[in-house]
């Protein structure tokens, strides 16, 4: 097991009706800015529950945060937060609203010029406004982690940052808020969660037996619950189970003691979203099987372990099992309703591979758990995703 420090201060408030707890979770004497997206929270009653819980408080709002939140929008929100003397940010929505709110929290206090310098990796985060969240879309894990992914129109970039200053103080997870999700977003959430677990599980081979079994538990739960949510979308327990899977999937616990993690799929996927506008999770469903096929030899032991423990493939040697694990993953994504080939989006893989490789190379990035996948390998991986 590798050495690790694990710290996660996010208070999780989980279950039906828990939005009412907001009144005790946010200090009474601060001005709150509620941030939200394109309006889903106004249609499904979440906005009303939040306003009710905050009645009598000084509250301002910032709506209109887009999926794949834009830097330009976040900067407007940060300016509003400063002008209004806001002391606490409450993100109400999916991963995009949560991520945007983390960036707004930093930008509102940033005193060294353009906070985009943080996204480019040049500047540290020194402070952020306190924030909390009411999550309405289980997928990203943003509700219990430090990360945010922000897109910038003027450069066409989609970049990630993370800082302990950006941990939400609390996140309210009421599975009932997810009943109004379009099935496409439910599918995205399942695939994104599955991919987060695999990125950590597909580490440079070492041994972290408990963490590996925790990862396998999340994968198995997703495989069991996915058909149920499609067949019975109104089943509360299934929604609750998926919501908790997403949070555990990327709250840092599945990285404890494992050697260097993969994340190549996400890095390539972010570029595909920036270039072609494909939903985040949908990029992962096409790229993850391709990464695993490309890296079959080095990943063979972990893929074979996944085959036996998650997919119950008992026959054959490691090579055969590893190949089957990839097929099973791909079949799972398809069964969830998410395409696994770039051609299904009408994208030319040679052109896409060249563009993605070029962008990653310009940023000096090498991918994968061994940090050695460069432009050539990225082009090969994207070609395999055809
Ligand atoms: O904007 P509104 O009107 O709220 O509608 C949203 C949006 O159109 C809708 N939605 C959310 N909750 C709903 C709902 N509609 C009906 N009922 C509800 N309860 O769903 C649409 C998509 O929302 P979005 O927040 O964009 O989706 P998701 O949660 O999948 O977030 C994706 C973003 O998170 C980033 C992705 O790159 C992408 O930008 N990620 C963040 C990570 C992190 N912070 O750790 C890690 C991830 O790997 C990922 O990169
Ligand atoms: Zn993701």
PDB file of N, CA and C in Angstrom, residues 125-222:
ATOM      1  N   UNK A 125      -4.395  28.483  -5.159  1.00  0.00           N
ATOM      2  CA  UNK A 125      -5.602  29.058  -4.555  1.00  0.00           C
ATOM      3  C   UNK A 125      -5.266  29.377  -3.107  1.00  0.00           C
ATOM      4  N   UNK A 126      -5.434  30.634  -2.733  1.00  0.00           N
ATOM      5  CA  UNK A 126      -5.091  31.010  -1.350  1.00  0.00           C
ATOM      6  C   UNK A 126      -6.313  31.197  -0.473  1.00  0.00           C
ATOM      7  N   UNK A 127      -7.465  31.425  -1.093  1.00  0.00           N
ATOM      8  CA  UNK A 127      -8.686  31.642  -0.298  1.00  0.00           C
ATOM      9  C   UNK A 127      -9.909  31.408  -1.167  1.00  0.00           C
ATOM     10  N   UNK A 128     -11.023  31.130  -0.515  1.00  0.00           N
ATOM     11  CA  UNK A 128     -12.299  30.994  -1.237  1.00  0.00           C
ATOM     12  C   UNK A 128     -13.417  31.345  -0.267  1.00  0.00           C
ATOM     13  N   UNK A 129     -14.491  31.895  -0.804  1.00  0.00           N
ATOM     14  CA  UNK A 129     -15.674  32.109   0.036  1.00  0.00           C
ATOM     15  C   UNK A 129     -16.176  30.747   0.504  1.00  0.00           C
ATOM     16  N   UNK A 130     -16.741  30.664   1.699  1.00  0.00           N
ATOM     17  CA  UNK A 130     -17.316  29.378   2.118  1.00  0.00           C
ATOM     18  C   UNK A 130     -18.491  29.002   1.213  1.00  0.00           C
ATOM     19  N   UNK A 131     -18.650  27.699   0.958  1.00  0.00           N
ATOM     20  CA  UNK A 131     -19.746  27.264   0.098  1.00  0.00           C
ATOM     21  C   UNK A 131     -20.360  25.968   0.600  1.00  0.00           C
ATOM     22  N   UNK A 132     -21.596  25.749   0.170  1.00  0.00           N
ATOM     23  CA  UNK A 132     -22.296  24.503   0.454  1.00  0.00           C
ATOM     24  C   UNK A 132     -23.082  24.127  -0.783  1.00  0.00           C
ATOM     25  N   UNK A 133     -23.682  22.920  -0.800  1.00  0.00           N
ATOM     26  CA  UNK A 133     -24.429  22.550  -2.006  1.00  0.00           C
ATOM     27  C   UNK A 133     -25.687  21.760  -1.700  1.00  0.00           C
ATOM     28  N   UNK A 134     -26.642  21.910  -2.624  1.00  0.00           N
ATOM     29  CA  UNK A 134     -27.808  21.020  -2.690  1.00  0.00           C
ATOM     30  C   UNK A 134     -27.678  20.353  -4.046  1.00  0.00           C
ATOM     31  N   UNK A 135     -27.320  19.065  -4.050  1.00  0.00           N
ATOM     32  CA  UNK A 135     -27.030  18.361  -5.302  1.00  0.00           C
ATOM     33  C   UNK A 135     -28.313  17.826  -5.934  1.00  0.00           C
ATOM     34  N   UNK A 136     -28.459  17.999  -7.242  1.00  0.00           N
ATOM     35  CA  UNK A 136     -29.661  17.479  -7.921  1.00  0.00           C
ATOM     36  C   UNK A 136     -29.327  16.477  -9.015  1.00  0.00           C
ATOM     37  N   UNK A 137     -28.046  16.196  -9.224  1.00  0.00           N
ATOM     38  CA  UNK A 137     -27.653  15.255 -10.294  1.00  0.00           C
ATOM     39  C   UNK A 137     -26.448  14.435  -9.828  1.00  0.00           C
ATOM     40  N   UNK A 138     -26.677  13.155  -9.484  1.00  0.00           N
ATOM     41  CA  UNK A 138     -25.544  12.351  -9.003  1.00  0.00           C
ATOM     42  C   UNK A 138     -24.656  11.936 -10.166  1.00  0.00           C
ATOM     43  N   UNK A 139     -23.403  12.347 -10.162  1.00  0.00           N
ATOM     44  CA  UNK A 139     -22.497  12.018 -11.269  1.00  0.00           C
ATOM     45  C   UNK A 139     -21.052  12.339 -10.914  1.00  0.00           C
ATOM     46  N   UNK A 140     -20.793  13.616 -10.631  1.00  0.00           N
ATOM     47  CA  UNK A 140     -19.411  14.094 -10.636  1.00  0.00           C
ATOM     48  C   UNK A 140     -18.648  13.867  -9.330  1.00  0.00           C
ATOM     49  N   UNK A 141     -19.361  13.766  -8.220  1.00  0.00           N
ATOM     50  CA  UNK A 141     -18.683  13.715  -6.916  1.00  0.00           C
ATOM     51  C   UNK A 141     -18.257  15.090  -6.430  1.00  0.00           C
ATOM     52  N   UNK A 142     -18.554  16.125  -7.212  1.00  0.00           N
ATOM     53  CA  UNK A 142     -18.132  17.490  -6.867  1.00  0.00           C
ATOM     54  C   UNK A 142     -18.639  17.902  -5.482  1.00  0.00           C
ATOM     55  N   UNK A 143     -19.757  17.273  -5.063  1.00  0.00           N
ATOM     56  CA  UNK A 143     -20.348  17.611  -3.768  1.00  0.00           C
ATOM     57  C   UNK A 143     -19.459  17.212  -2.593  1.00  0.00           C
ATOM     58  N   UNK A 144     -18.480  16.347  -2.825  1.00  0.00           N
ATOM     59  CA  UNK A 144     -17.631  15.923  -1.710  1.00  0.00           C
ATOM     60  C   UNK A 144     -16.154  15.915  -2.099  1.00  0.00           C
ATOM     61  N   UNK A 145     -15.823  16.756  -3.096  1.00  0.00           N
ATOM     62  CA  UNK A 145     -14.403  16.854  -3.439  1.00  0.00           C
ATOM     63  C   UNK A 145     -13.997  18.307  -3.682  1.00  0.00           C
ATOM     64  N   UNK A 146     -12.728  18.490  -4.013  1.00  0.00           N
ATOM     65  CA  UNK A 146     -12.185  19.847  -4.129  1.00  0.00           C
ATOM     66  C   UNK A 146     -12.122  20.328  -5.580  1.00  0.00           C
ATOM     67  N   UNK A 147     -12.578  19.491  -6.522  1.00  0.00           N
ATOM     68  CA  UNK A 147     -12.299  19.770  -7.936  1.00  0.00           C
ATOM     69  C   UNK A 147     -13.393  20.586  -8.615  1.00  0.00           C
ATOM     70  N   UNK A 148     -12.994  21.264  -9.677  1.00  0.00           N
ATOM     71  CA  UNK A 148     -13.954  21.942 -10.548  1.00  0.00           C
ATOM     72  C   UNK A 148     -13.380  21.968 -11.954  1.00  0.00           C
ATOM     73  N   UNK A 149     -14.267  21.850 -12.929  1.00  0.00           N
ATOM     74  CA  UNK A 149     -13.850  21.863 -14.334  1.00  0.00           C
ATOM     75  C   UNK A 149     -14.575  23.029 -15.005  1.00  0.00           C
ATOM     76  N   UNK A 150     -13.793  23.939 -15.587  1.00  0.00           N
ATOM     77  CA  UNK A 150     -14.356  25.175 -16.137  1.00  0.00           C
ATOM     78  C   UNK A 150     -13.918  25.319 -17.594  1.00  0.00           C
ATOM     79  N   UNK A 151     -14.843  25.795 -18.426  1.00  0.00           N
ATOM     80  CA  UNK A 151     -14.544  25.993 -19.850  1.00  0.00           C
ATOM     81  C   UNK A 151     -14.434  27.487 -20.134  1.00  0.00           C
ATOM     82  N   UNK A 152     -13.556  27.824 -21.088  1.00  0.00           N
ATOM     83  CA  UNK A 152     -13.391  29.241 -21.433  1.00  0.00           C
ATOM     84  C   UNK A 152     -13.676  29.436 -22.924  1.00  0.00           C
ATOM     85  N   UNK A 153     -14.662  30.278 -23.208  1.00  0.00           N
ATOM     86  CA  UNK A 153     -15.067  30.513 -24.601  1.00  0.00           C
ATOM     87  C   UNK A 153     -13.937  31.025 -25.470  1.00  0.00           C
ATOM     88  N   UNK A 154     -13.220  32.035 -24.958  1.00  0.00           N
ATOM     89  CA  UNK A 154     -12.271  32.754 -25.812  1.00  0.00           C
ATOM     90  C   UNK A 154     -11.122  31.856 -26.273  1.00  0.00           C
ATOM     91  N   UNK A 155     -10.822  30.796 -25.529  1.00  0.00           N
ATOM     92  CA  UNK A 155      -9.701  29.923 -25.904  1.00  0.00           C
ATOM     93  C   UNK A 155     -10.172  28.512 -26.264  1.00  0.00           C
ATOM     94  N   UNK A 156     -11.446  28.212 -26.025  1.00  0.00           N
ATOM     95  CA  UNK A 156     -11.947  26.868 -26.305  1.00  0.00           C
ATOM     96  C   UNK A 156     -11.371  25.814 -25.363  1.00  0.00           C
ATOM     97  N   UNK A 157     -10.855  26.258 -24.194  1.00  0.00           N
ATOM     98  CA  UNK A 157     -10.252  25.288 -23.270  1.00  0.00           C
ATOM     99  C   UNK A 157     -11.276  24.789 -22.252  1.00  0.00           C
ATOM    100  N   UNK A 158     -11.042  23.573 -21.755  1.00  0.00           N
ATOM    101  CA  UNK A 158     -11.804  23.036 -20.633  1.00  0.00           C
ATOM    102  C   UNK A 158     -10.772  22.484 -19.656  1.00  0.00           C
ATOM    103  N   UNK A 159     -10.607  23.166 -18.526  1.00  0.00           N
ATOM    104  CA  UNK A 159      -9.520  22.815 -17.609  1.00  0.00           C
ATOM    105  C   UNK A 159     -10.056  22.555 -16.194  1.00  0.00           C
ATOM    106  N   UNK A 160      -9.287  21.771 -15.438  1.00  0.00           N
ATOM    107  CA  UNK A 160      -9.701  21.417 -14.074  1.00  0.00           C
ATOM    108  C   UNK A 160      -8.751  22.041 -13.055  1.00  0.00           C
ATOM    109  N   UNK A 161      -9.283  22.352 -11.876  1.00  0.00           N
ATOM    110  CA  UNK A 161      -8.410  22.703 -10.756  1.00  0.00           C
ATOM    111  C   UNK A 161      -8.994  22.087  -9.494  1.00  0.00           C
ATOM    112  N   UNK A 162      -8.188  22.060  -8.456  1.00  0.00           N
ATOM    113  CA  UNK A 162      -8.668  21.544  -7.177  1.00  0.00           C
ATOM    114  C   UNK A 162      -7.930  22.230  -6.053  1.00  0.00           C
ATOM    115  N   UNK A 163      -8.630  22.491  -4.954  1.00  0.00           N
ATOM    116  CA  UNK A 163      -7.977  23.106  -3.795  1.00  0.00           C
ATOM    117  C   UNK A 163      -8.772  22.759  -2.541  1.00  0.00           C
ATOM    118  N   UNK A 164      -8.081  22.492  -1.444  1.00  0.00           N
ATOM    119  CA  UNK A 164      -8.799  22.224  -0.186  1.00  0.00           C
ATOM    120  C   UNK A 164      -9.701  23.398   0.220  1.00  0.00           C
ATOM    121  N   UNK A 165      -9.408  24.617  -0.277  1.00  0.00           N
ATOM    122  CA  UNK A 165     -10.297  25.753   0.025  1.00  0.00           C
ATOM    123  C   UNK A 165     -11.674  25.561  -0.604  1.00  0.00           C
ATOM    124  N   UNK A 166     -11.783  24.637  -1.560  1.00  0.00           N
ATOM    125  CA  UNK A 166     -13.044  24.478  -2.303  1.00  0.00           C
ATOM    126  C   UNK A 166     -13.906  23.315  -1.829  1.00  0.00           C
ATOM    127  N   UNK A 167     -13.527  22.675  -0.745  1.00  0.00           N
ATOM    128  CA  UNK A 167     -14.442  21.671  -0.191  1.00  0.00           C
ATOM    129  C   UNK A 167     -15.740  22.363   0.201  1.00  0.00           C
ATOM    130  N   UNK A 168     -16.887  21.853  -0.233  1.00  0.00           N
ATOM    131  CA  UNK A 168     -18.127  22.403   0.325  1.00  0.00           C
ATOM    132  C   UNK A 168     -18.136  22.162   1.846  1.00  0.00           C
ATOM    133  N   UNK A 169     -18.725  23.085   2.595  1.00  0.00           N
ATOM    134  CA  UNK A 169     -18.841  22.833   4.043  1.00  0.00           C
ATOM    135  C   UNK A 169     -19.847  21.703   4.292  1.00  0.00           C
ATOM    136  N   UNK A 170     -20.867  21.647   3.421  1.00  0.00           N
ATOM    137  CA  UNK A 170     -21.861  20.563   3.517  1.00  0.00           C
ATOM    138  C   UNK A 170     -22.426  20.337   2.132  1.00  0.00           C
ATOM    139  N   UNK A 171     -22.987  19.148   1.940  1.00  0.00           N
ATOM    140  CA  UNK A 171     -23.760  18.895   0.723  1.00  0.00           C
ATOM    141  C   UNK A 171     -25.017  18.146   1.114  1.00  0.00           C
ATOM    142  N   UNK A 172     -26.143  18.667   0.639  1.00  0.00           N
ATOM    143  CA  UNK A 172     -27.425  18.004   0.901  1.00  0.00           C
ATOM    144  C   UNK A 172     -27.748  17.129  -0.301  1.00  0.00           C
ATOM    145  N   UNK A 173     -27.979  15.841  -0.031  1.00  0.00           N
ATOM    146  CA  UNK A 173     -28.266  14.885  -1.094  1.00  0.00           C
ATOM    147  C   UNK A 173     -29.655  14.310  -0.847  1.00  0.00           C
ATOM    148  N   UNK A 174     -30.651  14.882  -1.485  1.00  0.00           N
ATOM    149  CA  UNK A 174     -32.012  14.345  -1.364  1.00  0.00           C
ATOM    150  C   UNK A 174     -32.328  13.615  -2.664  1.00  0.00           C
ATOM    151  N   UNK A 175     -32.388  12.274  -2.620  1.00  0.00           N
ATOM    152  CA  UNK A 175     -32.603  11.509  -3.849  1.00  0.00           C
ATOM    153  C   UNK A 175     -33.877  11.917  -4.588  1.00  0.00           C
ATOM    154  N   UNK A 176     -34.863  12.459  -3.855  1.00  0.00           N
ATOM    155  CA  UNK A 176     -36.109  12.864  -4.531  1.00  0.00           C
ATOM    156  C   UNK A 176     -35.876  13.980  -5.548  1.00  0.00           C
ATOM    157  N   UNK A 177     -34.817  14.765  -5.347  1.00  0.00           N
ATOM    158  CA  UNK A 177     -34.547  15.840  -6.319  1.00  0.00           C
ATOM    159  C   UNK A 177     -34.167  15.264  -7.685  1.00  0.00           C
ATOM    160  N   UNK A 178     -33.781  13.975  -7.714  1.00  0.00           N
ATOM    161  CA  UNK A 178     -33.299  13.400  -8.981  1.00  0.00           C
ATOM    162  C   UNK A 178     -34.434  12.797  -9.825  1.00  0.00           C
ATOM    163  N   UNK A 179     -35.652  12.742  -9.258  1.00  0.00           N
ATOM    164  CA  UNK A 179     -36.771  12.172 -10.030  1.00  0.00           C
ATOM    165  C   UNK A 179     -37.035  12.959 -11.316  1.00  0.00           C
ATOM    166  N   UNK A 180     -36.737  14.255 -11.296  1.00  0.00           N
ATOM    167  CA  UNK A 180     -37.063  15.075 -12.475  1.00  0.00           C
ATOM    168  C   UNK A 180     -35.971  15.032 -13.546  1.00  0.00           C
ATOM    169  N   UNK A 181     -34.894  14.296 -13.288  1.00  0.00           N
ATOM    170  CA  UNK A 181     -33.814  14.264 -14.287  1.00  0.00           C
ATOM    171  C   UNK A 181     -34.269  13.620 -15.588  1.00  0.00           C
ATOM    172  N   UNK A 182     -33.913  14.207 -16.733  1.00  0.00           N
ATOM    173  CA  UNK A 182     -34.122  13.490 -17.992  1.00  0.00           C
ATOM    174  C   UNK A 182     -33.311  12.193 -17.956  1.00  0.00           C
ATOM    175  N   UNK A 183     -33.820  11.110 -18.559  1.00  0.00           N
ATOM    176  CA  UNK A 183     -33.112   9.823 -18.484  1.00  0.00           C
ATOM    177  C   UNK A 183     -31.686   9.948 -19.036  1.00  0.00           C
ATOM    178  N   UNK A 184     -31.489  10.838 -20.005  1.00  0.00           N
ATOM    179  CA  UNK A 184     -30.134  11.040 -20.543  1.00  0.00           C
ATOM    180  C   UNK A 184     -29.136  11.435 -19.441  1.00  0.00           C
ATOM    181  N   UNK A 185     -29.580  12.273 -18.508  1.00  0.00           N
ATOM    182  CA  UNK A 185     -28.686  12.710 -17.433  1.00  0.00           C
ATOM    183  C   UNK A 185     -28.483  11.605 -16.396  1.00  0.00           C
ATOM    184  N   UNK A 186     -29.513  10.771 -16.203  1.00  0.00           N
ATOM    185  CA  UNK A 186     -29.358   9.625 -15.295  1.00  0.00           C
ATOM    186  C   UNK A 186     -28.288   8.694 -15.871  1.00  0.00           C
ATOM    187  N   UNK A 187     -28.393   8.456 -17.174  1.00  0.00           N
ATOM    188  CA  UNK A 187     -27.415   7.585 -17.862  1.00  0.00           C
ATOM    189  C   UNK A 187     -26.011   8.187 -17.732  1.00  0.00           C
ATOM    190  N   UNK A 188     -25.911   9.474 -17.977  1.00  0.00           N
ATOM    191  CA  UNK A 188     -24.608  10.150 -17.862  1.00  0.00           C
ATOM    192  C   UNK A 188     -24.020   9.954 -16.472  1.00  0.00           C
ATOM    193  N   UNK A 189     -24.883  10.102 -15.465  1.00  0.00           N
ATOM    194  CA  UNK A 189     -24.411  10.001 -14.077  1.00  0.00           C
ATOM    195  C   UNK A 189     -23.860   8.620 -13.770  1.00  0.00           C
ATOM    196  N   UNK A 190     -24.528   7.590 -14.279  1.00  0.00           N
ATOM    197  CA  UNK A 190     -24.072   6.212 -14.021  1.00  0.00           C
ATOM    198  C   UNK A 190     -22.710   5.988 -14.684  1.00  0.00           C
ATOM    199  N   UNK A 191     -22.585   6.438 -15.929  1.00  0.00           N
ATOM    200  CA  UNK A 191     -21.321   6.223 -16.663  1.00  0.00           C
ATOM    201  C   UNK A 191     -20.190   7.048 -16.046  1.00  0.00           C
ATOM    202  N   UNK A 192     -20.470   8.279 -15.677  1.00  0.00           N
ATOM    203  CA  UNK A 192     -19.422   9.129 -15.087  1.00  0.00           C
ATOM    204  C   UNK A 192     -18.923   8.505 -13.778  1.00  0.00           C
ATOM    205  N   UNK A 193     -19.869   8.054 -12.946  1.00  0.00           N
ATOM    206  CA  UNK A 193     -19.477   7.432 -11.670  1.00  0.00           C
ATOM    207  C   UNK A 193     -18.625   6.189 -11.919  1.00  0.00           C
ATOM    208  N   UNK A 194     -19.090   5.341 -12.846  1.00  0.00           N
ATOM    209  CA  UNK A 194     -18.352   4.110 -13.171  1.00  0.00           C
ATOM    210  C   UNK A 194     -16.920   4.476 -13.597  1.00  0.00           C
ATOM    211  N   UNK A 195     -16.828   5.515 -14.441  1.00  0.00           N
ATOM    212  CA  UNK A 195     -15.508   5.916 -14.954  1.00  0.00           C
ATOM    213  C   UNK A 195     -14.617   6.464 -13.832  1.00  0.00           C
ATOM    214  N   UNK A 196     -15.194   7.234 -12.912  1.00  0.00           N
ATOM    215  CA  UNK A 196     -14.376   7.763 -11.805  1.00  0.00           C
ATOM    216  C   UNK A 196     -13.761   6.623 -10.994  1.00  0.00           C
ATOM    217  N   UNK A 197     -14.576   5.598 -10.734  1.00  0.00           N
ATOM    218  CA  UNK A 197     -14.064   4.475  -9.940  1.00  0.00           C
ATOM    219  C   UNK A 197     -12.955   3.761 -10.720  1.00  0.00           C
ATOM    220  N   UNK A 198     -13.199   3.535 -12.011  1.00  0.00           N
ATOM    221  CA  UNK A 198     -12.199   2.812 -12.814  1.00  0.00           C
ATOM    222  C   UNK A 198     -10.889   3.594 -12.937  1.00  0.00           C
ATOM    223  N   UNK A 199     -10.973   4.908 -13.054  1.00  0.00           N
ATOM    224  CA  UNK A 199      -9.742   5.717 -13.194  1.00  0.00           C
ATOM    225  C   UNK A 199      -8.844   5.526 -11.964  1.00  0.00           C
ATOM    226  N   UNK A 200      -9.464   5.351 -10.799  1.00  0.00           N
ATOM    227  CA  UNK A 200      -8.687   5.179  -9.567  1.00  0.00           C
ATOM    228  C   UNK A 200      -8.250   3.725  -9.400  1.00  0.00           C
ATOM    229  N   UNK A 201      -9.136   2.817  -9.782  1.00  0.00           N
ATOM    230  CA  UNK A 201      -8.900   1.370  -9.641  1.00  0.00           C
ATOM    231  C   UNK A 201      -7.828   0.889 -10.625  1.00  0.00           C
ATOM    232  N   UNK A 202      -7.805   1.497 -11.821  1.00  0.00           N
ATOM    233  CA  UNK A 202      -6.811   1.124 -12.833  1.00  0.00           C
ATOM    234  C   UNK A 202      -5.489   1.836 -12.530  1.00  0.00           C
ATOM    235  N   UNK A 203      -4.997   1.652 -11.340  1.00  0.00           N
ATOM    236  CA  UNK A 203      -3.776   2.331 -10.930  1.00  0.00           C
ATOM    237  C   UNK A 203      -2.579   1.481 -11.332  1.00  0.00           C
ATOM    238  N   UNK A 204      -1.396   2.099 -11.230  1.00  0.00           N
ATOM    239  CA  UNK A 204      -0.180   1.314 -11.388  1.00  0.00           C
ATOM    240  C   UNK A 204      -0.302   0.188 -10.360  1.00  0.00           C
ATOM    241  N   UNK A 205       0.023  -1.026 -10.753  1.00  0.00           N
ATOM    242  CA  UNK A 205      -0.318  -2.152  -9.889  1.00  0.00           C
ATOM    243  C   UNK A 205       0.465  -2.110  -8.586  1.00  0.00           C
ATOM    244  N   UNK A 206      -0.275  -2.186  -7.534  1.00  0.00           N
ATOM    245  CA  UNK A 206       0.275  -2.285  -6.186  1.00  0.00           C
ATOM    246  C   UNK A 206      -0.792  -3.041  -5.436  1.00  0.00           C
ATOM    247  N   UNK A 207      -0.868  -2.858  -4.140  1.00  0.00           N
ATOM    248  CA  UNK A 207      -1.894  -3.575  -3.430  1.00  0.00           C
ATOM    249  C   UNK A 207      -2.506  -2.691  -2.356  1.00  0.00           C
ATOM    250  N   UNK A 208      -3.780  -2.473  -2.451  1.00  0.00           N
ATOM    251  CA  UNK A 208      -4.520  -1.750  -1.416  1.00  0.00           C
ATOM    252  C   UNK A 208      -5.842  -2.509  -1.276  1.00  0.00           C
ATOM    253  N   UNK A 209      -5.778  -3.688  -0.638  1.00  0.00           N
ATOM    254  CA  UNK A 209      -6.910  -4.630  -0.708  1.00  0.00           C
ATOM    255  C   UNK A 209      -8.255  -4.028  -0.317  1.00  0.00           C
ATOM    256  N   UNK A 210      -8.309  -3.262   0.763  1.00  0.00           N
ATOM    257  CA  UNK A 210      -9.607  -2.731   1.177  1.00  0.00           C
ATOM    258  C   UNK A 210     -10.110  -1.712   0.142  1.00  0.00           C
ATOM    259  N   UNK A 211      -9.225  -0.799  -0.270  1.00  0.00           N
ATOM    260  CA  UNK A 211      -9.639   0.223  -1.223  1.00  0.00           C
ATOM    261  C   UNK A 211     -10.107  -0.429  -2.533  1.00  0.00           C
ATOM    262  N   UNK A 212      -9.388  -1.454  -2.978  1.00  0.00           N
ATOM    263  CA  UNK A 212      -9.792  -2.133  -4.220  1.00  0.00           C
ATOM    264  C   UNK A 212     -11.184  -2.736  -4.067  1.00  0.00           C
ATOM    265  N   UNK A 213     -11.445  -3.342  -2.917  1.00  0.00           N
ATOM    266  CA  UNK A 213     -12.770  -3.956  -2.725  1.00  0.00           C
ATOM    267  C   UNK A 213     -13.866  -2.889  -2.585  1.00  0.00           C
ATOM    268  N   UNK A 214     -13.494  -1.747  -2.011  1.00  0.00           N
ATOM    269  CA  UNK A 214     -14.478  -0.646  -1.942  1.00  0.00           C
ATOM    270  C   UNK A 214     -14.833  -0.177  -3.358  1.00  0.00           C
ATOM    271  N   UNK A 215     -13.814  -0.077  -4.215  1.00  0.00           N
ATOM    272  CA  UNK A 215     -14.060   0.333  -5.604  1.00  0.00           C
ATOM    273  C   UNK A 215     -14.943  -0.699  -6.306  1.00  0.00           C
ATOM    274  N   UNK A 216     -14.614  -1.971  -6.102  1.00  0.00           N
ATOM    275  CA  UNK A 216     -15.407  -3.034  -6.743  1.00  0.00           C
ATOM    276  C   UNK A 216     -16.848  -3.002  -6.244  1.00  0.00           C
ATOM    277  N   UNK A 217     -17.042  -2.651  -4.973  1.00  0.00           N
ATOM    278  CA  UNK A 217     -18.397  -2.578  -4.413  1.00  0.00           C
ATOM    279  C   UNK A 217     -19.210  -1.503  -5.134  1.00  0.00           C
ATOM    280  N   UNK A 218     -18.574  -0.359  -5.402  1.00  0.00           N
ATOM    281  CA  UNK A 218     -19.306   0.707  -6.106  1.00  0.00           C
ATOM    282  C   UNK A 218     -19.635   0.243  -7.532  1.00  0.00           C
ATOM    283  N   UNK A 219     -18.656  -0.372  -8.203  1.00  0.00           N
ATOM    284  CA  UNK A 219     -18.895  -0.836  -9.582  1.00  0.00           C
ATOM    285  C   UNK A 219     -20.045  -1.844  -9.614  1.00  0.00           C
ATOM    286  N   UNK A 220     -20.019  -2.797  -8.679  1.00  0.00           N
ATOM    287  CA  UNK A 220     -21.072  -3.829  -8.658  1.00  0.00           C
ATOM    288  C   UNK A 220     -22.437  -3.225  -8.357  1.00  0.00           C
ATOM    289  N   UNK A 221     -22.454  -2.250  -7.458  1.00  0.00           N
ATOM    290  CA  UNK A 221     -23.732  -1.611  -7.122  1.00  0.00           C
ATOM    291  C   UNK A 221     -24.283  -0.888  -8.349  1.00  0.00           C
ATOM    292  N   UNK A 222     -23.421  -0.210  -9.078  1.00  0.00           N
ATOM    293  CA  UNK A 222     -23.880   0.492 -10.292  1.00  0.00           C
ATOM    294  C   UNK A 222     -24.458  -0.506 -11.299  1.00  0.00           C
TER     295      UNK A 222
END
